[in-house]
Coordinates of C-alpha atoms and ligand atoms in Angstrom, one line a residue:
Chain V
X1 CA 0.0 0.0 0.0
X2 CA 1.4 3.4 -1.0
X3 CA 1.8 5.9 1.9
X4 CA 3.1 8.6 -0.4
X5 CA 1.9 9.1 -4.0
X6 CA 3.1 11.8 -6.4
X7 CA 1.3 12.2 -9.7
X8 CA 3.0 14.5 -12.2
X9 CA 3.9 16.9 -9.5
X10 CA 5.3 20.4 -10.3
X11 CA 6.5 22.9 -7.8
X12 CA 7.3 26.4 -9.1
X13 CA 8.7 29.2 -7.0
X14 CA 7.7 32.5 -8.6
X15 CA 10.5 35.0 -8.2
X16 CA 10.9 38.5 -9.6
X17 CA 13.8 37.3 -11.8
X18 CA 11.6 34.5 -13.2
X19 CA 10.0 31.4 -12.0
X20 CA 12.2 28.7 -10.5
X21 CA 10.9 25.2 -11.3
X22 CA 12.0 23.1 -8.3
X23 CA 10.1 20.0 -9.2
X24 CA 9.1 19.2 -12.8
X25 CA 6.6 16.4 -13.4
X26 CA 7.6 14.1 -10.6
X27 CA 5.6 10.9 -10.2
X28 CA 6.4 8.3 -7.6
X29 CA 4.9 5.9 -5.1
X30 CA 6.4 4.9 -1.7
X31 CA 5.0 1.8 -0.1
X32 CA 4.6 1.0 3.5
X33 CA 7.7 -0.7 4.9
X34 CA 10.1 0.7 2.4
X35 CA 13.5 2.3 3.2
X36 CA 14.0 4.9 0.4
X37 CA 17.1 7.1 -0.2
X38 CA 16.7 10.3 -2.1
X39 CA 19.9 11.6 -3.7
X40 CA 20.8 14.4 -6.0
X41 CA 23.1 17.4 -6.4
X42 CA 22.6 20.6 -4.5
X43 CA 19.7 22.6 -5.8
X44 CA 18.2 19.6 -7.5
X45 CA 14.9 19.8 -5.5
X46 CA 15.5 17.2 -2.7
X47 CA 14.3 19.5 0.1
X48 CA 11.4 20.7 -2.0
X49 CA 10.4 17.1 -2.5
X50 CA 10.7 16.3 1.2
X51 CA 8.7 19.4 2.2
X52 CA 5.8 18.3 0.1
X53 CA 6.1 14.7 1.4
X54 CA 6.0 16.2 4.8
X55 CA 2.9 18.2 3.9
X56 CA 4.8 21.4 4.9
X57 CA 4.2 22.6 1.4
X58 CA 1.7 21.8 -1.4
X59 CA 2.4 21.3 -5.1
X60 CA 1.9 24.0 -7.8
X61 CA 0.3 21.3 -10.0
X62 CA -0.3 17.6 -9.9
X63 CA -1.7 15.4 -7.1
X64 CA 0.0 14.4 -3.9
X65 CA -1.6 11.8 -1.6
X66 CA -0.1 11.5 1.9
X67 CA -1.5 8.6 4.0
X68 CA -4.5 8.7 1.7
X69 CA -5.2 12.4 1.9
X70 CA -4.9 14.8 -1.1
X71 CA -2.9 17.6 0.4
X72 CA -3.4 20.1 -2.5
X73 CA -6.9 20.9 -1.1
X74 CA -6.1 21.0 2.6
X75 CA -5.9 24.1 4.8
X76 CA -3.2 24.9 7.3
X77 CA -4.8 23.2 10.2
X78 CA -5.6 20.0 8.2
X79 CA -2.0 19.9 7.0
X80 CA -0.7 20.4 10.5
X81 CA -2.9 17.5 11.9
X82 CA -1.7 15.3 9.0
X83 CA 1.9 15.9 10.1
X84 CA 1.1 15.4 13.7
X85 CA -0.7 12.1 13.3
X86 CA 1.0 10.5 10.3
X87 CA 4.5 11.8 9.8
X88 CA 7.7 11.7 11.8
X89 CA 10.4 14.4 11.1
X90 CA 14.1 14.0 11.6
X91 CA 16.3 17.0 10.9
X92 CA 20.0 17.5 10.1
X93 CA 20.2 19.9 13.1
X94 CA 18.2 17.6 15.5
X95 CA 15.9 20.5 16.3
X96 CA 14.9 19.5 19.7
X97 CA 12.9 22.0 21.7
X98 CA 15.6 23.6 24.0
X99 CA 13.1 24.3 26.8
X100 CA 12.2 20.7 27.2
X101 CA 14.1 17.8 28.6
X102 CA 14.8 14.7 26.5
X103 CA 11.8 12.8 27.7
X104 CA 9.6 15.9 27.5
X105 CA 10.6 16.4 23.9
X106 CA 9.4 12.9 23.2
X107 CA 6.2 13.4 25.1
X108 CA 5.3 16.6 23.3
X109 CA 3.8 15.1 20.1
X110 CA 1.6 12.8 22.3
X111 CA 0.4 15.8 24.3
X112 CA -0.5 17.5 21.1
X113 CA -2.7 14.6 20.4
X114 CA -4.3 14.8 23.9
X115 CA -2.7 11.6 25.1
X116 CA -1.2 13.2 28.2
X117 CA -1.7 10.5 30.7
X118 CA 0.1 7.7 28.8
X119 CA 2.7 10.1 27.4
X120 CA 5.5 9.6 30.0
X121 CA 5.3 5.8 29.9
X122 CA 5.3 5.6 26.1
X123 CA 8.1 8.2 25.9
X124 CA 10.3 6.2 28.2
X125 CA 9.6 3.1 26.2
X126 CA 10.6 4.7 22.9
X127 CA 13.7 6.3 24.4
X128 CA 14.7 2.9 25.5
X129 CA 14.1 1.6 22.0
X130 CA 16.4 4.2 20.4
X131 CA 19.1 3.3 23.0
X132 CA 19.3 6.5 25.1
X133 CA 20.8 6.0 28.5
X134 CA 18.1 6.3 31.2
X135 CA 20.2 8.8 33.2
X136 CA 20.0 11.3 30.2
X137 CA 16.2 11.4 30.1
X138 CA 15.9 14.5 32.1
X139 CA 18.7 16.3 30.4
X140 CA 18.1 19.4 28.3
X141 CA 19.1 19.2 24.6
X142 CA 22.2 21.4 25.2
X143 CA 23.4 18.8 27.8
X144 CA 23.4 16.0 25.2
X145 CA 25.9 15.1 22.4
X146 CA 24.8 15.3 18.8
X147 CA 24.3 11.6 18.5
X148 CA 22.2 11.5 21.7
X149 CA 20.1 14.5 20.5
X150 CA 19.5 12.7 17.2
X151 CA 18.4 9.6 19.1
X152 CA 15.9 11.7 21.1
X153 CA 14.7 13.3 17.8
X154 CA 14.1 9.8 16.4
X155 CA 12.2 8.8 19.5
X156 CA 10.1 12.0 19.1
X157 CA 9.4 11.2 15.5
X158 CA 8.3 7.7 16.4
X159 CA 6.3 8.3 19.5
X160 CA 2.9 8.8 17.7
X161 CA 3.5 5.7 15.5
X162 CA 3.7 7.6 12.2
X163 CA 3.1 6.1 8.8
X164 CA 6.6 7.1 7.7
X165 CA 9.8 8.9 8.9
X166 CA 11.2 11.8 6.8
X167 CA 14.9 12.3 7.4
X168 CA 16.7 15.3 5.9
X169 CA 20.4 14.4 6.1
X170 CA 20.0 12.9 9.5
X171 CA 23.8 12.2 9.8
X172 CA 24.9 15.5 8.2
X173 CA 26.0 17.0 11.6
X174 CA 27.5 13.8 13.1
X175 CA 30.9 12.1 12.8
X176 CA 31.1 8.9 10.8
X177 CA 30.9 6.5 13.7
X178 CA 27.9 8.3 15.4
X179 CA 26.3 8.6 12.0
X180 CA 26.6 4.9 11.4
X181 CA 24.9 4.3 14.8
X182 CA 22.0 6.5 13.7
X183 CA 21.7 4.8 10.3
X184 CA 21.8 1.4 12.1
X185 CA 19.0 2.5 14.4
X186 CA 16.9 3.7 11.4
X187 CA 17.5 0.5 9.7
X188 CA 16.4 -1.5 12.8
X189 CA 13.2 0.6 13.0
X190 CA 12.6 -0.2 9.3
X191 CA 13.1 -3.9 10.1
X192 CA 10.4 -3.4 12.7
X193 CA 8.0 -2.1 10.0
X194 CA 8.6 1.6 10.0
X195 CA 8.7 3.3 6.5
X196 CA 11.9 5.4 6.3
X197 CA 12.7 8.1 3.7
X198 CA 16.2 9.6 3.9
X199 CA 17.6 12.5 1.9
X200 CA 21.4 12.3 1.7
X201 CA 24.4 13.5 -0.1
X202 CA 26.4 10.5 1.1
X203 CA 26.4 7.5 -1.4
X204 CA 27.3 5.2 1.4
X205 CA 24.0 5.8 3.1
X206 CA 22.2 4.2 0.2
X207 CA 23.5 0.9 1.4
X208 CA 20.9 0.9 4.1
X209 CA 18.0 1.5 1.8
X210 CA 16.2 -0.9 -0.5
X211 CA 15.5 1.8 -3.1
X212 CA 17.3 5.0 -4.2
X213 CA 15.4 7.8 -5.9
X214 CA 17.8 10.1 -7.9
X215 CA 16.7 13.7 -8.7
X216 CA 18.4 16.1 -11.1
X217 CA 17.1 19.5 -11.9
X218 CA 13.7 18.7 -10.4
X219 CA 13.2 15.5 -12.4
X220 CA 13.6 11.9 -11.4
X221 CA 16.5 10.3 -13.0
Chain P
X1 CA 4.1 19.6 30.4
X2 CA 1.6 21.9 28.8
X3 CA 1.7 24.9 26.6
X4 CA 1.6 26.9 29.8
X5 CA 4.8 25.2 31.0
X6 CA 6.5 26.0 27.7
X7 CA 5.5 29.7 28.2
X8 CA 6.6 29.7 31.8
X9 CA 10.0 28.1 31.0
X10 CA 10.6 30.7 28.3
X11 CA 10.0 33.6 30.7
X12 CA 12.4 31.8 33.1
X13 CA 15.0 31.3 30.4
X14 CA 15.3 35.0 30.0
X15 CA 15.0 36.0 33.6
X16 CA 16.5 39.4 33.3
X17 CA 14.5 40.4 30.2
X18 CA 11.3 39.1 31.8
X19 CA 12.1 40.9 35.0
X20 CA 12.5 44.2 33.1
X21 CA 9.1 43.7 31.4
X22 CA 7.5 42.8 34.7
X23 CA 9.0 45.9 36.4
X24 CA 7.4 48.0 33.7
X25 CA 4.0 46.5 34.4
X26 CA 4.5 46.9 38.1
X27 CA 5.2 50.6 37.7
X28 CA 2.2 51.0 35.5
X29 CA -0.2 49.1 37.9
X30 CA 1.2 51.0 40.9
X31 CA 0.7 54.3 39.2
X32 CA -2.9 53.6 38.1
X33 CA -3.9 51.9 41.4
X34 CA -2.3 54.3 43.9
X35 CA -3.4 57.4 41.9
X36 CA -6.9 55.9 41.8
X37 CA -6.8 55.2 45.6
X38 CA -5.5 58.6 46.4
X39 CA -8.1 60.4 44.3
X40 CA -10.8 58.1 45.7
X41 CA -9.7 58.7 49.2
X42 CA -9.8 62.5 48.7
X43 CA -13.3 62.0 47.4
X44 CA -14.4 59.9 50.3
X45 CA -12.9 62.3 52.7
X46 CA -14.7 65.2 51.2
X47 CA -17.9 63.2 51.4
X48 CA -17.2 62.4 55.0
X49 CA -16.1 65.7 56.2
X50 CA -18.9 67.6 54.4
X51 CA -21.9 66.7 56.4
X52 CA -24.6 68.5 54.5
X53 CA -27.4 66.3 53.5
X54 CA -28.5 68.5 50.6
X55 CA -31.6 70.0 52.0
X56 CA -30.0 73.3 52.5
X57 CA -30.0 76.5 50.5
X58 CA -27.6 79.3 51.5
X59 CA -28.5 82.8 50.7
X60 CA -25.7 85.3 51.0
X61 CA -25.2 88.9 49.9
X62 CA -23.9 89.1 46.3
X63 CA -20.2 89.8 46.0
X64 CA -19.6 93.5 45.6
X65 CA -22.9 94.2 47.2
X66 CA -25.6 96.4 45.7
X67 CA -25.0 95.7 42.0
X68 CA -23.1 97.8 39.5
X69 CA -23.7 101.2 41.1
X70 CA -23.5 99.9 44.7
X71 CA -19.9 100.8 45.1
X72 CA -17.9 100.8 48.3
X73 CA -20.4 102.4 50.7
X74 CA -23.1 99.9 50.2
X75 CA -23.9 97.5 53.0
X76 CA -22.5 94.0 52.8
X77 CA -25.2 92.2 54.9
X78 CA -28.8 91.2 54.5
X79 CA -31.3 93.5 56.2
X80 CA -34.3 92.4 58.3
X81 CA -36.5 93.4 55.3
X82 CA -34.6 91.3 52.9
X83 CA -34.9 88.3 55.3
X84 CA -38.7 89.0 55.4
X85 CA -38.7 88.9 51.6
X86 CA -36.9 85.6 51.6
X87 CA -39.4 84.2 54.1
X88 CA -42.2 85.2 51.8
X89 CA -40.5 83.5 48.9
X90 CA -39.9 80.2 50.5
X91 CA -43.4 79.6 51.8
X92 CA -43.5 77.1 54.7
X93 CA -39.9 76.2 54.6
X94 CA -37.7 77.6 57.4
X95 CA -35.3 80.5 57.0
X96 CA -32.6 80.8 59.6
X97 CA -30.7 84.2 59.4
X98 CA -27.2 84.0 60.8
X99 CA -24.6 86.5 61.8
X100 CA -21.0 85.4 61.9
X101 CA -18.5 87.3 64.0
X102 CA -15.4 86.8 66.0
X103 CA -14.0 88.3 69.2
X104 CA -11.7 87.6 72.0
X105 CA -13.0 85.6 74.9
X106 CA -11.8 84.9 78.4
X107 CA -12.3 81.7 80.3
X108 CA -10.9 81.8 83.8
X109 CA -7.7 83.7 83.3
X110 CA -7.1 82.6 79.7
X111 CA -8.0 84.6 76.7
X112 CA -8.2 83.6 73.0
X113 CA -10.0 84.3 69.8
X114 CA -13.3 82.7 69.0
X115 CA -15.9 82.5 66.2
X116 CA -19.4 83.6 67.2
X117 CA -22.6 82.7 65.5
X118 CA -25.6 84.6 66.3
X119 CA -29.1 83.1 65.6
X120 CA -32.6 83.6 66.8
X121 CA -33.1 81.2 69.7
X122 CA -36.1 79.5 68.2
X123 CA -34.2 78.7 65.0
X124 CA -31.2 76.9 66.6
X125 CA -32.9 73.5 67.1
X126 CA -33.6 73.4 63.4
X127 CA -30.0 73.7 62.5
X128 CA -27.8 72.4 65.3
X129 CA -28.0 69.3 67.4
X130 CA -27.4 69.6 71.1
X131 CA -25.2 67.1 72.9
X132 CA -25.9 68.2 76.5
X133 CA -27.4 71.1 78.4
X134 CA -30.2 73.2 76.9
X135 CA -30.9 75.3 73.9
X136 CA -30.8 79.1 74.2
X137 CA -33.5 81.6 75.2
X138 CA -33.6 84.8 73.1
X139 CA -33.4 87.0 76.2
X140 CA -30.7 85.3 78.2
X141 CA -27.1 86.2 78.3
X142 CA -26.1 82.6 77.5
X143 CA -24.4 80.7 74.8
X144 CA -23.9 77.2 73.5
X145 CA -20.4 76.0 72.6
X146 CA -19.1 73.7 69.9
X147 CA -17.7 70.3 70.9
X148 CA -14.3 71.0 69.5
X149 CA -14.0 74.3 71.5
X150 CA -15.2 72.5 74.6
X151 CA -12.5 69.9 74.2
X152 CA -9.6 72.2 73.4
X153 CA -10.5 74.5 76.3
X154 CA -11.2 71.8 78.8
X155 CA -8.0 72.4 80.7
X156 CA -9.0 76.1 81.1
X157 CA -12.1 74.8 82.8
X158 CA -14.6 75.4 80.0
X159 CA -17.6 73.2 80.5
X160 CA -21.4 73.3 80.9
X161 CA -22.2 76.1 83.4
X162 CA -18.9 77.9 82.9
X163 CA -18.8 81.6 82.3
X164 CA -17.2 83.1 79.2
X165 CA -16.3 86.8 79.3
X166 CA -16.4 88.8 76.1
X167 CA -15.4 92.3 76.6
X168 CA -17.2 93.4 79.8
X169 CA -20.1 91.0 79.3
X170 CA -20.5 87.5 80.6
X171 CA -22.1 84.6 78.9
X172 CA -23.1 81.4 80.7
X173 CA -22.5 78.1 78.9
X174 CA -25.9 76.4 78.9
X175 CA -25.4 73.8 76.2
X176 CA -22.8 71.9 74.3
X177 CA -23.4 71.2 70.6
X178 CA -22.9 67.9 68.9
X179 CA -19.9 67.6 66.6
X180 CA -21.1 68.7 63.1
X181 CA -18.1 68.4 60.8
X182 CA -17.2 70.7 58.0
X183 CA -20.1 72.3 56.3
X184 CA -21.0 75.0 53.8
X185 CA -23.4 76.9 56.1
X186 CA -22.0 77.2 59.6
X187 CA -19.1 75.4 61.3
X188 CA -19.8 75.7 65.0
X189 CA -17.5 73.0 66.2
X190 CA -15.0 75.5 67.3
X191 CA -17.3 78.4 67.9
X192 CA -19.9 79.7 70.3
X193 CA -23.5 80.3 69.4
X194 CA -25.3 83.2 71.0
X195 CA -28.9 84.6 70.9
X196 CA -29.4 87.2 68.1
X197 CA -30.7 89.8 70.5
X198 CA -27.6 89.7 72.7
X199 CA -25.3 89.9 69.7
X200 CA -27.1 92.8 67.9
X201 CA -27.2 94.8 71.2
X202 CA -23.5 94.3 71.9
X203 CA -22.3 94.8 68.4
X204 CA -25.0 97.2 67.3
X205 CA -25.8 95.5 64.0
X206 CA -29.1 94.7 62.4
X207 CA -27.8 92.9 59.4
X208 CA -27.2 89.2 58.7
X209 CA -24.4 87.5 56.9
X210 CA -26.4 84.7 55.5
X211 CA -29.8 83.1 55.6
X212 CA -29.9 79.4 55.7
X213 CA -33.0 77.9 54.2
X214 CA -33.9 74.4 55.3
X215 CA -36.1 72.8 52.7
X216 CA -38.7 70.3 54.0
X217 CA -38.8 68.3 50.8
X218 CA -35.5 67.9 49.0
X219 CA -37.3 67.7 45.7
X220 CA -38.4 71.3 46.2
X221 CA -34.9 72.7 46.3
X222 CA -34.8 74.0 42.7
X223 CA -38.3 75.6 43.0
X224 CA -37.4 77.3 46.3
X225 CA -34.1 78.5 44.9
X226 CA -35.9 79.9 41.9
X227 CA -38.5 81.6 44.1
X228 CA -35.8 83.3 46.1
X229 CA -33.9 84.3 43.0
X230 CA -37.0 85.8 41.4
X231 CA -38.0 87.9 44.4
X232 CA -34.6 89.1 45.4
X233 CA -32.6 89.5 42.2
X234 CA -35.3 91.0 40.0
X235 CA -33.2 94.0 39.0
X236 CA -29.7 93.4 40.4
X237 CA -27.9 90.4 41.7
X238 CA -28.5 91.3 45.4
X239 CA -28.0 87.8 46.8
X240 CA -26.3 84.6 45.9
X241 CA -28.4 81.5 46.2
X242 CA -26.6 78.2 46.4
X243 CA -27.7 74.8 47.4
X244 CA -25.3 72.5 49.2
X245 CA -25.9 69.6 47.0
X246 CA -24.8 71.5 43.9
X247 CA -21.7 72.7 45.7
X248 CA -21.0 69.1 46.9
X249 CA -21.5 67.9 43.3
X250 CA -19.1 70.4 41.8
X251 CA -16.5 69.6 44.4
X252 CA -16.9 65.9 43.9
X253 CA -16.8 66.1 40.2
X254 CA -13.6 68.2 40.4
X255 CA -12.0 65.5 42.5
X256 CA -13.2 62.9 40.1
X257 CA -11.5 64.7 37.3
X258 CA -8.4 64.9 39.4
X259 CA -8.6 61.1 40.0
X260 CA -9.1 60.5 36.3
X261 CA -6.2 62.7 35.4
X262 CA -3.9 60.9 37.9
X263 CA -5.0 57.6 36.6
X264 CA -4.5 58.8 33.0
X265 CA -0.9 59.4 33.9
X266 CA -0.8 55.8 35.3
X267 CA -2.3 54.5 32.1
X268 CA 0.4 56.1 30.0
X269 CA 3.1 54.5 32.1
X270 CA 1.3 51.2 31.7
X271 CA 1.2 51.8 27.9
X272 CA 4.9 52.2 28.0
X273 CA 5.1 48.9 29.9
X274 CA 2.9 47.3 27.3
X275 CA 5.3 48.4 24.6
X276 CA 8.2 46.8 26.5
X277 CA 6.2 43.6 26.7
X278 CA 5.6 43.8 23.0
X279 CA 9.3 44.4 22.5
X280 CA 10.3 41.4 24.7
X281 CA 7.9 39.2 22.9
X282 CA 8.9 40.3 19.4
X283 CA 12.5 39.5 20.5
X284 CA 11.3 36.1 21.7
X285 CA 9.6 35.4 18.4
X286 CA 12.6 36.4 16.3
X287 CA 15.0 34.4 18.5
X288 CA 12.8 31.3 18.5
X289 CA 11.9 31.4 14.8
X290 CA 13.5 28.0 14.2
X291 CA 12.0 26.6 17.3
X292 CA 8.6 27.8 16.0
X293 CA 9.4 26.1 12.7
X294 CA 10.0 22.8 14.6
X295 CA 6.9 23.2 16.7
X296 CA 4.8 23.8 13.6
X297 CA 6.4 21.0 11.6
X298 CA 5.8 18.3 14.2
X299 CA 2.2 19.2 14.4
X300 CA 1.5 22.3 16.6
X301 CA -1.4 24.2 15.1
X302 CA -1.4 28.0 14.7
X303 CA -3.8 28.7 17.5
X304 CA -1.9 26.4 19.8
X305 CA 1.3 28.3 19.0
X306 CA -0.4 31.5 19.6
X307 CA -1.5 30.3 23.0
X308 CA 2.1 29.6 24.0
X309 CA 3.0 33.2 23.3
X310 CA -0.1 34.7 24.8
X311 CA 0.5 32.6 28.0
X312 CA 3.9 34.2 28.1
X313 CA 2.4 37.7 28.0
X314 CA -0.2 36.6 30.6
X315 CA 2.5 35.3 32.9
X316 CA 4.5 38.5 32.7
X317 CA 1.4 40.6 33.1
X318 CA 0.0 38.6 36.0
X319 CA 3.2 38.7 38.0
X320 CA 3.5 42.4 37.3
X321 CA -0.1 43.0 38.3
X322 CA 0.1 41.0 41.5
X323 CA 3.4 42.6 42.6
X324 CA 2.0 45.9 41.5
X325 CA -1.2 45.3 43.4
X326 CA 0.7 44.6 46.6
X327 CA 2.9 47.6 46.1
X328 CA 0.1 49.9 45.3
X329 CA -1.5 48.9 48.6
X330 CA 1.7 50.1 50.2
X331 CA 1.9 53.1 47.8
X332 CA -1.7 54.0 48.5
X333 CA -1.1 53.7 52.2
X334 CA 1.9 56.1 51.9
X335 CA 0.2 58.6 49.6
X336 CA -3.0 58.9 51.5
X337 CA -1.0 59.0 54.7
X338 CA 1.3 61.8 53.4
X339 CA -1.3 63.8 51.5
X340 CA -4.4 63.2 53.6
X341 CA -2.9 62.2 56.9
X342 CA -5.4 59.4 57.1
X343 CA -5.0 56.0 55.4
X344 CA -8.2 54.4 56.5
X345 CA -9.9 55.3 53.2
X346 CA -7.5 52.8 51.6
X347 CA -9.5 49.9 53.0
X348 CA -12.7 51.2 51.7
X349 CA -14.2 48.8 49.0
X350 CA -14.1 51.5 46.3
X351 CA -10.4 52.0 46.9
X352 CA -9.7 48.3 46.7
X353 CA -11.7 48.4 43.5
X354 CA -9.2 50.9 42.1
X355 CA -6.4 48.4 42.9
X356 CA -8.3 45.6 41.3
X357 CA -8.9 47.9 38.3
X358 CA -5.2 48.7 38.0
X359 CA -4.3 45.1 38.2
X360 CA -6.7 43.9 35.5
X361 CA -5.6 46.8 33.4
X362 CA -2.0 45.6 33.8
X363 CA -2.9 42.0 32.8
X364 CA -5.1 43.3 29.9
X365 CA -2.4 45.5 28.5
X366 CA 0.1 42.7 28.7
X367 CA -2.1 40.2 26.9
X368 CA -3.1 42.8 24.3
X369 CA 0.6 43.6 23.6
X370 CA 1.3 39.9 23.4
X371 CA -1.3 39.3 20.8
X372 CA 0.6 40.8 17.9
X373 CA 3.9 38.9 18.5
X374 CA 1.8 35.7 19.0
X375 CA 0.0 36.3 15.8
X376 CA 3.4 37.0 14.1
X377 CA 4.7 33.7 15.4
X378 CA 1.6 31.8 14.2
X379 CA 1.8 33.3 10.7
X380 CA 5.4 32.2 10.2
X381 CA 5.9 29.8 7.3
X382 CA 7.3 26.6 8.9
X383 CA 9.7 25.8 6.0
X384 CA 11.2 29.3 6.2
X385 CA 11.2 29.2 10.0
X386 CA 13.1 25.9 9.9
X387 CA 15.7 27.3 7.7
X388 CA 16.3 30.3 10.0
X389 CA 19.6 30.4 11.7
Ligands
ATP1 N1 11.4 29.2 -1.0 C1 12.0 29.2 -2.2 N2 11.8 30.3 -3.0 C2 12.4 30.3 -4.2 N3 13.2 29.4 -4.7 C3 13.4 28.3 -3.9 C4 12.8 28.1 -2.6 N4 13.1 26.9 -2.1 C5 13.9 26.3 -3.0 N5 14.0 27.1 -4.1 C6 14.8 26.8 -5.3 O1 14.3 25.5 -5.8 C7 15.4 24.7 -6.2 C8 15.5 23.4 -5.4 O2 15.8 23.7 -4.1 P1 16.0 22.6 -3.0 O3 16.2 23.4 -1.7 O4 14.8 21.7 -3.1 O5 17.3 21.9 -3.4 P2 18.1 20.7 -2.6 O6 18.2 19.6 -3.5 O7 17.5 20.5 -1.3 O8 19.5 21.4 -2.4 P3 20.6 21.1 -1.2 O9 21.2 19.8 -1.4 O10 21.6 22.3 -1.4 O11 19.8 21.3 0.1 C9 16.7 25.6 -6.1 O12 17.0 26.2 -7.3 C10 16.3 26.6 -5.0 O13 17.0 27.8 -5.3
MG2 MG1 18.1 20.7 0.8

């Protein structure tokens, strides 16, 4: 079953100097349980593609279905709820909320869904699954290493049991060894059934995935 | 962990900045509340001190006396004939002509100045309450004394039955008057009241300084005033006709405008405080742009994000208002103490209302000034916010 469906998708950024076509007739399906790498040179449209998959943005033309919903016709609140309930985000810069401790960061998406009472138990469970030491649960993000922060971020992305994880260069800010640990973790999550989509510059990362989508100048290659 | 916690933690993260914003609100609230309390206390005090119930009309000679051509030589009092005219104008209401004078008096071996009110003996019970002793008889060489005078001359032996010497005449104290407070007609608390006949004999005068008209039905005040005015001032302004309620009203309204003005100054300072909240929150939004992008991308809706920021303003405003409320209690205590010499009015419900008003104004201003930054935050495009460094 396809969790993401692009049908002849075009994204145009209108600029004073002329329109920039960031995506040009992209069609693709990503099925549940896949581990997909997206590769391409700088400026080729990877982030644009990922933003639309994450329903942070909508296409200029063509149809996009995310978890069965056609995002082109949705308003801001509907898109936000789609992200909250169906998509897990993992960023290059970890992007934890600095005011919240590790475990609170993981609880946050559950609290957004109104599942406050079970939040702590579930957050601890997921943090254990991503391999964060228990003594670090109450640490603030600035008291954690990059690798630890990214583990917390992965736990936060997983806590609401999303249909898929979107990872924009998840190892871009980590050293090789830590990066490998994170990729192994994502791989293990994928083995457990989680759909994973990773944007990367690093060809070695494609080893973890079972499919690589290449994009050049906004077109799939 | 709730949106409120997030807001609280952010104010704690920037302690110094939050403290500054709070201080602004505190100053504003204190200004509004203590100004309000001060003004209100003045108002209450005027209301307390001035005892007139509003059934009184005071007729006095017009200033300058005798109209345009009257000039210096004209008499400055009201004659017996004019008093008769007033009596005719007011129908069954009572006219009480009064002479006001002053002289030196001697009690035992002590002398001092004293105010003297001369009235017809039969009028006195209609104007003044007696505390002890008896009212005057028109033919007696006797007087009644004010409560204040009795108290302050107690050590000199002034009491019921004492003798007061004025010049070479002696007056016996037959009654002591009840304390009356400040008033627009007569203020006998520190004066003596004597029969009209005794006074006119001794001082050789047949004119009165004022005629106090007690109106039986308060609703008739305006009609009675008009009647006096019509009869007495047909050609020239011979007399002034005032009613105490109008005087009281104009004094009260004057103090109300003073209160309003003082509170306006407070409001301006609160406005400045509001701007500082706005500034702090705008800084917060700018600094947290990326965090806002993260919150939005992981599923925080616009109105939820707005709530976080409005809570922040609410926290700053509430702390400022509470601290300000407490301080304005102290400030009000000080101000009323210093300016009025009496702080009890602070505990009057209306004074407390001014403090509550200042506090809610503080919270309101804060939230209002937090709205724009909150809206700004909610309007941010999550993709652009995420890219923000
Ligand atoms: N908000 C925007 N407004 C205008 N043009 C944009 C915007 N975002 C992206 N673009 C343009 O769209 C094209 C694709 O950009 P995109 O960010 O998707 O590339 P990318 O593959 O992610 O690059 P990189 O590897 O450097 O991150 C680029 O030419 C970029 O300049
Ligand atoms: Mg990119």
